[in-house]
């Protein structure tokens, strides 16, 4: 099979074997990237028309007990200025978001032991009480099955937990004192409980190869998550990986298109990290198969402090400015902004 035939097979069957994915990644050139992009675009339009879903991201704590080598809010970074939002501040951010039309709130944070189950549950139920029409997505790391279940019962709808890399060896070098098996088990537990689940990985990690991406894609195909978050790794100055190169645009766009074809109905964000490595990165992401963007609803005073990587965009703008800026960007690609909850199309409550 040549490149075009491999892409046709992926488009027609939504699957490829490991050797075929590797062949595609090793040989993709500008014209085959354009070809797979068109197939990815056609596929997302078939299932989600020209809609782009917006999620309001609330970064509510940058305390973290973990020490991920790539992350700016890792526990050992003594230069990070730590903050936590309290329940009222979180509700305020939701209220600002609600008035701007948002119907999904993504609560993201480091793994902060201060927010024990009782506090998390209280936050979830308070948001649900005030905004019953809204979906809540949690992105707060690895917890026990019981904790995940309690959050779900309190009203959480979705959970984002990127697997980061599906290559165990690489995972171990990046995550001191964490277990690859546990992270994968968390994802299966979340699915079992009934969440809409998001996995995903970073692109351009030190020593990462196309074989590693094959592992990521095969893992995603097996897990069948409802959402997939991928983005370039971007070095942060206060981490051990500060001198590394980071991920590039072309590889990220190629992987977005492949994921759209492997999991045709998936909710696939065009991420802030992609917008950080290229001024039109998010627009290009949408044109390569992505169908979600996640503007920031965190209070402006804390934005700079949630610094996972250097150069993060949109840290100075109010929520309303972010929303209208993104709406313009979405329109410039020919898509339309959709402010509904934006559940996965096979989702039934
Ligand atoms: N504590 C939560 C949220 C982590 S932050 C959890 O464990 O899931 C959200 C995501 O940001 C991470 O999953 C990681 O993929 C990404 N991230 C962290 N540092 C990054 C960096 N330097 N460059 C790009 N993405 C990064």
Short mmCIF file of C-alpha atoms and ligand atoms in Angstrom, two decimals:
data_model
loop_
_atom_site.label_atom_id
_atom_site.label_comp_id
_atom_site.label_asym_id
_atom_site.label_seq_id
_atom_site.Cartn_x
_atom_site.Cartn_y
_atom_site.Cartn_z
CA UNK A 1 0.00 0.00 0.00
CA UNK A 2 1.17 3.53 -0.71
CA UNK A 3 0.38 6.55 1.45
CA UNK A 4 -2.88 7.39 -0.28
CA UNK A 5 -4.12 3.80 -0.07
CA UNK A 6 -3.20 3.66 3.61
CA UNK A 7 -5.17 6.86 4.28
CA UNK A 8 -8.11 5.49 2.25
CA UNK A 9 -8.07 2.33 4.33
CA UNK A 10 -8.05 4.37 7.54
CA UNK A 11 -10.90 6.51 6.24
CA UNK A 12 -12.99 3.53 5.10
CA UNK A 13 -12.44 1.17 8.04
CA UNK A 14 -11.48 3.52 10.90
CA UNK A 15 -8.57 1.29 11.71
CA UNK A 16 -5.02 0.42 10.71
CA UNK A 17 -2.56 -2.06 12.14
CA UNK A 18 0.61 -0.96 13.89
CA UNK A 19 2.80 -1.33 10.81
CA UNK A 20 0.43 0.73 8.69
CA UNK A 21 0.27 3.56 11.24
CA UNK A 22 4.06 3.60 11.48
CA UNK A 23 4.34 3.67 7.68
CA UNK A 24 1.99 6.65 7.60
CA UNK A 25 3.85 8.56 10.32
CA UNK A 26 7.28 7.82 8.87
CA UNK A 27 6.38 8.90 5.35
CA UNK A 28 3.77 11.61 5.57
CA UNK A 29 4.57 14.56 3.30
CA UNK A 30 2.77 17.79 2.50
CA UNK A 31 0.47 16.33 -0.13
CA UNK A 32 -0.53 13.30 1.95
CA UNK A 33 -1.09 15.53 4.98
CA UNK A 34 -3.43 17.61 2.84
CA UNK A 35 -5.17 14.42 1.71
CA UNK A 36 -5.68 13.06 5.24
CA UNK A 37 -6.78 16.52 6.38
CA UNK A 38 -9.58 16.51 3.82
CA UNK A 39 -10.68 13.04 4.90
CA UNK A 40 -10.62 14.10 8.56
CA UNK A 41 -12.64 17.20 7.77
CA UNK A 42 -15.21 15.22 5.81
CA UNK A 43 -15.54 12.79 8.71
CA UNK A 44 -16.06 15.42 11.40
CA UNK A 45 -18.65 17.16 9.21
CA UNK A 46 -20.50 13.88 8.73
CA UNK A 47 -20.99 13.52 12.49
CA UNK A 48 -20.79 17.04 13.92
CA UNK A 49 -21.61 19.18 10.88
CA UNK A 50 -19.78 22.50 11.03
CA UNK A 51 -20.16 22.94 14.80
CA UNK A 52 -17.33 23.70 17.16
CA UNK A 53 -18.15 23.17 20.84
CA UNK A 54 -16.85 25.60 23.45
CA UNK A 55 -15.93 24.55 27.00
CA UNK A 56 -15.15 27.00 29.77
CA UNK A 57 -11.93 26.02 31.50
CA UNK A 58 -11.54 26.90 35.17
CA UNK A 59 -8.05 26.26 36.54
CA UNK A 60 -8.90 26.17 40.23
CA UNK A 61 -5.65 25.10 41.87
CA UNK A 62 -2.00 24.92 40.86
CA UNK A 63 -0.88 23.03 43.95
CA UNK A 64 0.26 19.56 42.96
CA UNK A 65 1.72 16.63 44.82
CA UNK A 66 3.15 15.08 41.66
CA UNK A 67 6.44 15.90 40.01
CA UNK A 68 5.89 15.35 36.30
CA UNK A 69 9.16 16.29 34.61
CA UNK A 70 7.54 18.44 31.91
CA UNK A 71 5.02 20.37 33.97
CA UNK A 72 5.47 23.90 35.31
CA UNK A 73 3.29 23.29 38.38
CA UNK A 74 5.23 20.18 39.48
CA UNK A 75 5.72 19.93 43.25
CA UNK A 76 9.46 20.69 43.13
CA UNK A 77 9.07 23.94 41.25
CA UNK A 78 9.76 26.41 44.02
CA UNK A 79 9.29 29.34 41.64
CA UNK A 80 5.62 28.56 41.06
CA UNK A 81 3.35 30.98 42.90
CA UNK A 82 0.69 28.71 44.28
CA UNK A 83 -3.02 29.57 44.45
CA UNK A 84 -6.38 27.97 45.09
CA UNK A 85 -9.83 29.25 44.22
CA UNK A 86 -12.46 28.72 46.88
CA UNK A 87 -15.96 27.49 46.16
CA UNK A 88 -17.38 31.00 45.81
CA UNK A 89 -14.65 32.00 43.37
CA UNK A 90 -15.30 28.87 41.31
CA UNK A 91 -19.05 29.57 41.29
CA UNK A 92 -18.35 33.15 40.27
CA UNK A 93 -16.25 31.95 37.32
CA UNK A 94 -19.10 29.60 36.34
CA UNK A 95 -21.58 32.43 36.57
CA UNK A 96 -19.47 34.68 34.32
CA UNK A 97 -19.21 31.74 31.92
CA UNK A 98 -22.91 30.96 32.07
CA UNK A 99 -23.77 34.54 31.16
CA UNK A 100 -21.44 34.30 28.18
CA UNK A 101 -23.35 31.21 27.06
CA UNK A 102 -21.09 28.38 28.26
CA UNK A 103 -22.85 25.12 29.14
CA UNK A 104 -19.78 23.04 29.98
CA UNK A 105 -17.39 23.87 32.79
CA UNK A 106 -14.06 22.07 32.93
CA UNK A 107 -12.57 22.11 36.42
CA UNK A 108 -8.86 21.48 36.09
CA UNK A 109 -6.10 21.49 38.64
CA UNK A 110 -2.98 19.89 39.98
CA UNK A 111 -3.42 16.91 42.29
CA UNK A 112 -4.05 19.04 45.34
CA UNK A 113 -4.75 17.09 48.55
CA UNK A 114 -6.44 20.18 50.03
CA UNK A 115 -9.42 19.39 47.78
CA UNK A 116 -10.49 16.16 49.45
CA UNK A 117 -13.56 14.23 48.32
CA UNK A 118 -15.85 16.23 50.56
CA UNK A 119 -14.72 19.54 49.04
CA UNK A 120 -14.84 18.26 45.48
CA UNK A 121 -18.34 16.88 45.99
CA UNK A 122 -19.50 20.11 47.55
CA UNK A 123 -18.19 22.07 44.56
CA UNK A 124 -19.81 19.71 42.05
CA UNK A 125 -23.20 19.75 43.77
CA UNK A 126 -23.16 23.52 44.20
CA UNK A 127 -22.43 24.04 40.48
CA UNK A 128 -25.15 21.55 39.50
CA UNK A 129 -27.65 23.20 41.82
CA UNK A 130 -27.02 26.64 40.35
CA UNK A 131 -26.54 25.59 36.73
CA UNK A 132 -28.53 22.38 36.22
CA UNK A 133 -28.37 22.65 32.43
CA UNK A 134 -24.57 22.58 32.41
CA UNK A 135 -22.14 19.70 32.10
CA UNK A 136 -19.23 19.41 34.51
CA UNK A 137 -15.93 17.99 33.35
CA UNK A 138 -13.31 17.17 35.95
CA UNK A 139 -9.58 17.09 35.24
CA UNK A 140 -7.96 16.54 38.62
CA UNK A 141 -5.80 13.51 38.10
CA UNK A 142 -5.71 10.02 39.54
CA UNK A 143 -8.18 9.07 42.27
CA UNK A 144 -9.59 5.81 43.60
CA UNK A 145 -12.57 4.10 41.95
CA UNK A 146 -14.64 5.10 45.00
CA UNK A 147 -13.75 8.78 44.70
CA UNK A 148 -14.51 8.83 40.97
CA UNK A 149 -17.84 7.16 41.71
CA UNK A 150 -18.72 9.71 44.39
CA UNK A 151 -17.96 12.64 42.07
CA UNK A 152 -20.07 11.02 39.36
CA UNK A 153 -22.97 10.50 41.76
CA UNK A 154 -22.65 14.14 42.83
CA UNK A 155 -23.22 15.18 39.21
CA UNK A 156 -19.88 15.21 37.36
CA UNK A 157 -20.49 14.25 33.74
CA UNK A 158 -17.09 13.93 32.12
CA UNK A 159 -13.47 13.35 33.12
CA UNK A 160 -10.26 14.28 31.33
CA UNK A 161 -7.20 12.27 32.21
CA UNK A 162 -4.59 12.24 29.50
CA UNK A 163 -2.57 9.03 29.53
CA UNK A 164 0.37 11.33 28.52
CA UNK A 165 2.19 8.53 26.67
CA UNK A 166 1.23 4.89 26.16
CA UNK A 167 4.87 3.77 26.16
CA UNK A 168 5.56 2.49 29.64
CA UNK A 169 9.32 3.14 29.53
CA UNK A 170 8.86 6.74 28.43
CA UNK A 171 6.05 7.22 30.96
CA UNK A 172 8.36 6.11 33.76
CA UNK A 173 11.12 8.57 32.86
CA UNK A 174 8.62 11.45 32.98
CA UNK A 175 6.59 10.60 36.08
CA UNK A 176 8.65 9.93 39.20
CA UNK A 177 6.74 7.97 41.83
CA UNK A 178 3.73 7.41 39.59
CA UNK A 179 2.51 4.21 38.02
CA UNK A 180 1.66 3.79 34.36
CA UNK A 181 -0.63 0.87 35.19
CA UNK A 182 -2.56 2.97 37.67
CA UNK A 183 -3.13 5.77 35.17
CA UNK A 184 -4.49 3.31 32.61
CA UNK A 185 -6.64 1.62 35.24
CA UNK A 186 -8.07 5.02 36.20
CA UNK A 187 -9.22 5.53 32.60
CA UNK A 188 -10.98 2.15 32.54
CA UNK A 189 -12.54 2.84 35.95
CA UNK A 190 -13.90 6.18 34.70
CA UNK A 191 -15.47 4.45 31.70
CA UNK A 192 -16.96 1.73 33.88
CA UNK A 193 -18.56 4.30 36.18
CA UNK A 194 -20.24 5.98 33.23
CA UNK A 195 -18.32 9.18 32.60
CA UNK A 196 -17.67 10.54 29.15
CA UNK A 197 -13.94 9.99 29.28
CA UNK A 198 -11.05 11.87 27.71
CA UNK A 199 -7.56 10.42 27.27
CA UNK A 200 -4.69 11.89 25.30
CA UNK A 201 -1.00 12.48 25.00
CA UNK A 202 1.75 15.01 24.37
CA UNK A 203 3.74 15.34 21.19
CA UNK A 204 7.47 16.00 21.06
CA UNK A 205 8.48 14.63 24.47
CA UNK A 206 12.22 13.98 24.85
CA UNK A 207 13.19 10.76 23.04
CA UNK A 208 9.62 10.18 21.80
CA UNK A 209 9.51 8.41 18.43
CA UNK A 210 6.86 7.49 15.88
CA UNK A 211 6.76 4.03 17.51
CA UNK A 212 5.58 5.75 20.68
CA UNK A 213 2.78 7.48 18.74
CA UNK A 214 1.79 4.08 17.34
CA UNK A 215 1.39 2.90 20.95
CA UNK A 216 -0.70 5.98 21.75
CA UNK A 217 -2.98 5.49 18.78
CA UNK A 218 -3.43 1.74 19.36
CA UNK A 219 -4.21 2.44 23.00
CA UNK A 220 -6.81 5.07 22.06
CA UNK A 221 -8.42 2.69 19.59
CA UNK A 222 -8.67 0.06 22.32
CA UNK A 223 -9.93 2.38 25.08
CA UNK A 224 -12.41 4.15 22.78
CA UNK A 225 -12.62 7.34 24.82
CA UNK A 226 -15.32 9.94 24.09
CA UNK A 227 -12.73 12.73 24.03
CA UNK A 228 -9.06 12.91 23.11
CA UNK A 229 -6.81 15.79 24.14
CA UNK A 230 -3.48 16.03 22.38
CA UNK A 231 -1.04 18.88 22.09
CA UNK A 232 2.61 19.69 21.64
CA UNK A 233 4.90 19.39 24.65
CA UNK A 234 6.29 22.87 25.34
CA UNK A 235 9.25 23.18 27.70
CA UNK A 236 8.83 25.16 30.91
CA UNK A 237 11.85 27.12 32.16
CA UNK A 238 11.63 25.86 35.76
CA UNK A 239 11.50 22.14 34.97
CA UNK A 240 14.20 19.56 34.28
CA UNK A 241 13.11 19.53 30.62
CA UNK A 242 13.66 23.28 30.13
CA UNK A 243 16.29 22.82 27.43
CA UNK A 244 14.32 20.37 25.30
CA UNK A 245 12.91 21.07 21.88
CA UNK A 246 9.18 20.43 22.26
CA UNK A 247 6.53 19.34 19.78
CA UNK A 248 5.98 20.67 16.28
CA UNK A 249 2.96 21.81 14.35
CA UNK A 250 3.04 19.32 11.52
CA UNK A 251 3.24 16.24 13.73
CA UNK A 252 0.41 17.54 15.91
CA UNK A 253 -1.82 18.23 12.90
CA UNK A 254 -1.05 14.82 11.39
CA UNK A 255 -1.98 13.10 14.65
CA UNK A 256 -5.21 15.11 14.95
CA UNK A 257 -6.29 13.93 11.51
CA UNK A 258 -5.35 10.31 12.23
CA UNK A 259 -7.30 10.39 15.51
CA UNK A 260 -10.37 11.84 13.76
CA UNK A 261 -10.29 8.88 11.35
CA UNK A 262 -9.55 6.23 14.00
CA UNK A 263 -12.34 7.47 16.30
CA UNK A 264 -14.67 9.30 13.89
CA UNK A 265 -17.17 10.50 16.51
CA UNK A 266 -14.65 11.63 19.11
CA UNK A 267 -14.71 15.08 20.73
CA UNK A 268 -11.30 16.45 19.82
CA UNK A 269 -10.07 19.80 21.12
CA UNK A 270 -7.80 22.13 19.26
CA UNK A 271 -5.69 22.96 22.28
CA UNK A 272 -4.20 26.11 23.78
CA UNK A 273 -0.75 24.48 23.51
CA UNK A 274 -1.28 24.22 19.74
CA UNK A 275 -2.26 27.90 19.69
CA UNK A 276 0.92 28.65 21.64
CA UNK A 277 3.37 27.10 19.15
CA UNK A 278 1.77 28.83 16.16
CA UNK A 279 -0.45 31.95 16.01
CA UNK A 280 -2.96 30.09 13.83
CA UNK A 281 -2.43 26.72 15.51
CA UNK A 282 -5.97 26.34 16.81
CA UNK A 283 -7.51 27.29 13.48
CA UNK A 284 -5.31 24.73 11.75
CA UNK A 285 -6.29 22.15 14.36
CA UNK A 286 -9.96 22.70 13.53
CA UNK A 287 -9.20 22.32 9.84
CA UNK A 288 -7.46 18.99 10.56
CA UNK A 289 -10.39 17.35 12.34
CA UNK A 290 -10.66 18.96 15.79
CA UNK A 291 -14.15 20.06 16.90
CA UNK A 292 -13.77 21.56 20.39
CA UNK A 293 -12.02 24.60 21.86
CA UNK A 294 -11.59 25.36 25.53
CA UNK A 295 -11.34 29.07 26.33
CA UNK A 296 -10.16 30.10 29.74
CA UNK A 297 -12.67 31.19 32.38
CA UNK A 298 -10.19 31.38 35.25
CA UNK A 299 -10.08 34.78 36.96
CA UNK A 300 -7.41 36.92 35.22
CA UNK A 301 -5.49 37.37 38.52
CA UNK A 302 -4.53 33.68 38.59
CA UNK A 303 -4.10 32.96 34.87
CA UNK A 304 -0.34 33.56 34.77
CA UNK A 305 0.14 31.26 37.74
CA UNK A 306 -1.39 28.23 36.05
CA UNK A 307 1.76 27.96 34.01
CA UNK A 308 2.17 24.41 32.71
CA UNK A 309 4.54 25.55 29.94
CA UNK A 310 6.26 28.74 28.78
CA UNK A 311 4.54 31.29 26.57
CA UNK A 312 0.97 30.12 27.25
CA UNK A 313 -1.42 32.35 25.32
CA UNK A 314 -4.59 34.12 26.55
CA UNK A 315 -3.36 34.74 30.10
CA UNK A 316 -4.20 38.45 30.03
CA UNK A 317 -7.73 38.50 28.66
CA UNK A 318 -11.05 38.51 30.45
CA UNK A 319 -13.37 35.55 29.77
CA UNK A 320 -15.55 37.65 27.48
CA UNK A 321 -12.58 38.68 25.37
CA UNK A 322 -11.42 35.06 25.09
CA UNK A 323 -14.86 33.99 24.01
CA UNK A 324 -15.23 36.60 21.29
CA UNK A 325 -11.63 36.16 20.09
CA UNK A 326 -12.23 32.43 19.72
CA UNK A 327 -15.57 32.92 18.06
CA UNK A 328 -13.85 35.08 15.42
CA UNK A 329 -11.14 32.47 14.96
CA UNK A 330 -13.74 29.74 14.57
CA UNK A 331 -15.67 31.81 12.04
CA UNK A 332 -12.48 32.45 10.08
CA UNK A 333 -12.19 28.70 9.50
CA UNK A 334 -15.75 28.48 8.16
CA UNK A 335 -17.11 26.67 11.23
CA UNK A 336 -19.82 27.88 13.62
CA UNK A 337 -19.62 28.17 17.40
CA UNK A 338 -22.00 25.87 19.24
CA UNK A 339 -22.65 26.81 22.86
CA UNK A 340 -24.74 23.75 23.82
CA UNK A 341 -23.44 21.13 26.26
CA UNK A 342 -21.91 19.35 23.30
CA UNK A 343 -22.06 15.76 24.49
CA UNK A 344 -20.58 12.93 22.44
CA UNK A 345 -23.14 12.05 19.74
CA UNK A 346 -23.69 8.56 21.09
CA UNK A 347 -24.24 9.81 24.60
CA UNK A 348 -27.50 8.99 26.35
CA UNK A 349 -28.09 9.94 29.94
N1 LIG B 1 -3.50 17.08 37.22
C1 LIG B 1 -4.37 16.81 36.10
C2 LIG B 1 -4.30 17.91 35.07
C3 LIG B 1 -2.94 18.04 34.45
S1 LIG B 1 -2.62 19.50 33.53
C4 LIG B 1 -4.02 15.46 35.54
O1 LIG B 1 -3.12 14.81 36.02
O2 LIG B 1 -4.71 15.01 34.63
C5 LIG B 1 -3.35 19.09 31.99
C6 LIG B 1 -2.43 18.57 30.91
O3 LIG B 1 -1.47 19.55 30.54
C7 LIG B 1 -1.60 17.38 31.25
O4 LIG B 1 -2.36 16.21 31.19
C8 LIG B 1 -0.46 17.43 30.23
O5 LIG B 1 -0.72 16.60 29.11
C9 LIG B 1 -0.46 18.90 29.80
N2 LIG B 1 0.85 19.53 30.08
C10 LIG B 1 1.50 19.61 31.25
N3 LIG B 1 2.71 20.18 31.09
C11 LIG B 1 2.83 20.48 29.77
C12 LIG B 1 3.86 21.05 28.97
N4 LIG B 1 5.01 21.44 29.49
N5 LIG B 1 3.63 21.19 27.64
C13 LIG B 1 2.44 20.82 27.10
N6 LIG B 1 1.46 20.24 27.80
C14 LIG B 1 1.64 20.07 29.13
#
